[in-house]
Structures are given as structure tokens and as C-alpha cells.
Amino acid sequence: MTGAPVPFLDLAAQHAEVRAELDGAWADITATNGFIGGPHVAAFEAAFAGYCGTRTCVGVGNGTDALELILRALGIGTGDEVVVPANTFVATVEAIVTAGATPVFVDVDDDTLLVTADAIAAAIGPRTAAAIVVHLYGQMPDMDAIGAVAERTGIALVEDAAQAHGARWLERRAGAYGRAAAFSFYPGKNLGAFGDAGAITTDDIELADSIRSLADHGRRLDTRHEHDASGRNSRLDALQAAVLSIKLKRLDEWNSARRGAADEYRKRLDQTPCRVLGRDPRSVPVHHLEIVRVPDRPRVLGVLDAHGIGWGLHYPIPVHRQPPFAQFAREPYPVTERAAQEIVSVPMFPTITSREIEQVCDVLVAATQGSASGTRS
Ligand SMILES: *Cc1c(COP(=O)(O)O)cnc(C)c1O
């Protein structure tokens, strides 16, 4: 069971594949000095909209801004409620609060740890303006059922697709289901920039124009000195856009390598005390993170450390347990609470080898030996 260390993430291997193209983009931009906006940004926006299957895309500074800008452009703010899964990264909730609205947490499904249509429907009240669906870990929930709830109740459906570039529900991709979707290109995401970056995809050109204006100091589009709103500065750099265009061409290949790795984890951990996430056959996930739920996590983490195996926790303290957001907790969220105690994110990246996965699984299984198997609630 002893073997070489396995990193949690290996960006160097990924970047080595596109090194020459990246160097070319750097040379081009440093020669032209067009750092903000310009052809690299427009080209990436068009390519990413095409990839997601939406009419348009707006590049912004990061994924959190993308979420907040969507809400603001939809006119959502003070007095409005936004339904959001309790099991998410803090940024989803932060964007709601920054926009001035009130987050209404809902618990998640115990098998996928994703939000459900029923939970959203039950949380909708007279002040509900929107629901943010989070494609957490790279998997989309039942977008048909959730879309039907949004349709029936007239609330806006917003996707937090920060972990789901290229994921699909049936034939459509993440980013193409909601009124608008927010993407993050934080370096470790499935499509990652060389720094912070983000984007919004939507079919609604008017909404995209509002977002574009808000992200550029509320400047009226195609004018220089006229400002219609107190906006902000949240722009996509040309360098980041160029990097993203290069990496976008490899995204499907990288995502399918992740799916292969996830299948191996699933096979090797079947019938052990380690439980991987459930997968709906209608969904094609992109495995941003490989989540394993284990008994006695402190012990497991110690054993992983002892074997040099990288790990993460996404997320050990639920958002509603964080001081700034605890005031919005209305009820217990038992599935989220329990998952927070059990989850471990194990090594997952496109170039991970079968040998490495075997090694991680051997260590996980040895570390959980003696625990009750199939710890289903
Ligand atoms: C990364 C992430 C964000 C925030 O994106 P940033 O680019 O870091 O601002 C939002 N939601 C989820 C689910 C994320 O994983």
C-alpha cells in the first residue's frame, strides 16, 4: 500500500499540454498592449457562449461578481428572497447578500448532495424573486423539474455553474438552463484562468447588456462618459481570455478524463465503507471534485496525510454556520450538516493515473477498515 505521494490537483501537467499556445498568446498581448477588452475577450465570449449553447456570454472579473451582477441586472435586491442550497460554497450566498437580497436556505438530496425541485418549491413564498441552482462538484440536478417549478411560480432561475463547465443535464449544458448562469475560472476550476476570471452566459441579450454596463461602472453601452447606474468594475482581462480560449479547446477531453477517473473511484470504492456521490443517468457530470463520504473522518485524514495523499474539504462548515450568514438559517439542514462531517475531496484531475487512483482507494479502504459498510442514513 505504500506508494509515491498523490497530489490533490496537478495544474502543471495540464498546462504543459498547451505551453506553446500559451506562450504565443502572452507574446501577442504584450506586443499589442491591449490588456482590457479587445479581440481576445470578444473571441472567448463568443467561443464560450457557443460551447454552452447560449446566445451570448459576458466576461467578468470572477465567479462571485458574475452571480451578484446577474441578480442586480435582474433587479433583485432589498426585500427580495433568493432560494439557495445550504450545501454550497460561501460565494453563492455572499452574492445574494451583497446584492441586498435575503438568502433562503434549503437542504439537499442525500445521494447527490444537490438541491431538489421539491425543496425549492417548498421554500417559495410571496417575496421569492429567484432561486440559485448550484451544480456542485460538477453535477447538475434535475433541471427539468426545477425549471418547471420556476416556470409555474414565475421566479427567475439562476445557475451557479462555477464547478460545472461542460456538465450536461440531458442534451443541454450547464449555463443554458437558467435566465442566466455564473461561471468562475479560478485556476483550479475545470476551466481555469491564470488568476481570477468569470463569465455569465444567457440567451437574454438585454440582460447581458445590463450586466455589461453594470460591470463597467454603469456606463451606457457605446458611450464613453454617460453612466446610467452606480455599477462597479468587474472585467475579464485579455490575458485571461486568451488563456481560457486555448484551454476551452481541451475542456471536453479533460472532462472525459475526469469522468473516467470518477468511474474508477466508483468501482474501487463500491461495497466499502467509503461512499461516492449518486449520479442521475440523465446527467453527465464533469467531476470538478471527487467527493467521498467516510466514517471517522479525522482518522481518515490522518492516514491520507501519512501516505502523502492530497485531500480537501468542500465544505466542512456549512454556509449557514458561518457567522455572517447564520442569521438566515430558518430551520435545521440535516443532510448538509451530516455531509459536512463526512465529506473528503480526494485527488481528481484529468491526468490522474489508474495507479494513483488505486493507491488512494487502497489507503481509504484501509483507513476505514472495521467501520460499518454502506453508511447510508
Ligand atoms: C468558485 C466558486 C464560486 C466563486 O467563484 P470565484 O471566481 O472564486 O469568485 C462560486 N460558487 C461556487 C460553487 C464556486 O465553486
Tab-separated table of N, CA and C in Angstrom, residues 112 114-115 133-143 146 159 161 164 166-170 172-178 280 282-286:
chain	number	residue	atom	x	y	z
A	112	THR	N	-26.970	12.846	-3.873
A	112	THR	CA	-26.146	13.679	-4.769
A	112	THR	C	-25.595	14.918	-4.062
A	114	LEU	N	-27.137	17.589	-3.947
A	114	LEU	CA	-27.582	18.715	-4.770
A	114	LEU	C	-28.989	19.144	-4.371
A	115	VAL	N	-29.334	20.359	-4.729
A	115	VAL	CA	-30.660	20.902	-4.443
A	115	VAL	C	-31.711	20.163	-5.273
A	133	VAL	N	-29.516	27.674	-8.485
A	133	VAL	CA	-29.208	26.243	-8.502
A	133	VAL	C	-27.696	26.118	-8.612
A	134	VAL	N	-27.089	25.323	-7.723
A	134	VAL	CA	-25.630	25.164	-7.738
A	134	VAL	C	-25.303	23.766	-8.265
A	135	HIS	N	-24.567	23.717	-9.354
A	135	HIS	CA	-24.151	22.421	-9.924
A	135	HIS	C	-22.888	21.978	-9.188
A	136	LEU	N	-23.080	21.676	-7.900
A	136	LEU	CA	-21.926	21.467	-7.029
A	136	LEU	C	-21.154	20.201	-7.398
A	137	TYR	N	-19.876	20.290	-7.285
A	137	TYR	CA	-18.922	19.204	-7.580
A	137	TYR	C	-18.880	18.859	-9.078
A	138	GLY	N	-19.665	19.579	-9.901
A	138	GLY	CA	-19.657	19.313	-11.347
A	138	GLY	C	-20.854	18.546	-11.849
A	139	GLN	N	-21.880	18.395	-11.002
A	139	GLN	CA	-23.065	17.638	-11.408
A	139	GLN	C	-24.320	18.511	-11.354
A	140	MET	N	-25.139	18.401	-12.397
A	140	MET	CA	-26.375	19.179	-12.441
A	140	MET	C	-27.521	18.392	-11.818
A	141	PRO	N	-28.374	19.086	-11.040
A	141	PRO	CA	-29.573	18.423	-10.520
A	141	PRO	C	-30.632	18.319	-11.617
A	142	ASP	N	-31.819	17.838	-11.282
A	142	ASP	CA	-32.907	17.642	-12.251
A	142	ASP	C	-33.407	19.007	-12.747
A	143	MET	N	-32.820	19.461	-13.850
A	143	MET	CA	-33.123	20.803	-14.340
A	143	MET	C	-34.519	20.888	-14.956
A	146	ILE	N	-36.773	21.357	-11.853
A	146	ILE	CA	-36.515	22.672	-11.257
A	146	ILE	C	-37.008	23.780	-12.198
A	159	GLU	N	-28.228	29.897	-12.495
A	159	GLU	CA	-27.318	28.766	-12.281
A	159	GLU	C	-25.985	29.261	-11.717
A	161	ALA	N	-22.755	27.858	-11.982
A	161	ALA	CA	-22.082	26.797	-12.735
A	161	ALA	C	-20.566	26.861	-12.540
A	164	ALA	N	-18.944	23.543	-12.928
A	164	ALA	CA	-19.623	22.630	-13.863
A	164	ALA	C	-19.437	22.968	-15.338
A	166	GLY	N	-19.170	22.557	-18.853
A	166	GLY	CA	-19.304	21.415	-19.765
A	166	GLY	C	-20.238	20.324	-19.264
A	167	ALA	N	-20.701	20.416	-18.014
A	167	ALA	CA	-21.632	19.405	-17.492
A	167	ALA	C	-22.945	19.482	-18.267
A	168	ARG	N	-23.660	18.356	-18.321
A	168	ARG	CA	-24.937	18.357	-19.031
A	168	ARG	C	-26.040	17.738	-18.186
A	169	TRP	N	-27.245	18.248	-18.406
A	169	TRP	CA	-28.469	17.579	-17.963
A	169	TRP	C	-29.212	17.249	-19.257
A	170	LEU	N	-29.429	15.971	-19.533
A	170	LEU	CA	-29.941	15.558	-20.840
A	170	LEU	C	-29.059	16.164	-21.924
A	172	ARG	N	-28.645	19.377	-22.844
A	172	ARG	CA	-28.145	20.754	-22.738
A	172	ARG	C	-27.083	20.894	-21.668
A	173	ARG	N	-26.213	21.873	-21.882
A	173	ARG	CA	-25.087	22.078	-20.980
A	173	ARG	C	-25.414	23.034	-19.837
A	174	ALA	N	-24.649	22.930	-18.779
A	174	ALA	CA	-24.700	23.914	-17.694
A	174	ALA	C	-24.516	25.294	-18.315
A	175	GLY	N	-25.296	26.236	-17.840
A	175	GLY	CA	-25.226	27.595	-18.379
A	175	GLY	C	-26.357	27.883	-19.332
A	176	ALA	N	-27.030	26.827	-19.816
A	176	ALA	CA	-28.072	27.014	-20.832
A	176	ALA	C	-29.473	26.758	-20.285
A	177	TYR	N	-29.627	26.595	-18.976
A	177	TYR	CA	-30.941	26.291	-18.404
A	177	TYR	C	-31.604	27.492	-17.721
A	178	GLY	N	-30.817	28.303	-17.035
A	178	GLY	CA	-31.406	29.390	-16.255
A	178	GLY	C	-31.617	30.647	-17.093
A	280	ASP	N	-27.347	10.702	-11.402
A	280	ASP	CA	-28.576	10.504	-12.163
A	280	ASP	C	-28.191	10.164	-13.604
A	282	ARG	N	-29.547	10.766	-16.240
A	282	ARG	CA	-29.826	11.848	-17.202
A	282	ARG	C	-28.764	12.940	-17.158
A	283	SER	N	-27.839	12.835	-16.199
A	283	SER	CA	-26.849	13.894	-16.040
A	283	SER	C	-25.472	13.411	-16.483
A	284	VAL	N	-24.729	14.296	-17.122
A	284	VAL	CA	-23.334	13.996	-17.480
A	284	VAL	C	-22.456	14.948	-16.669
A	285	PRO	N	-21.953	14.470	-15.529
A	285	PRO	CA	-21.179	15.346	-14.653
A	285	PRO	C	-19.745	15.542	-15.166
A	286	VAL	N	-19.089	16.566	-14.652
A	286	VAL	CA	-17.701	16.835	-15.068
A	286	VAL	C	-16.717	16.720	-13.903
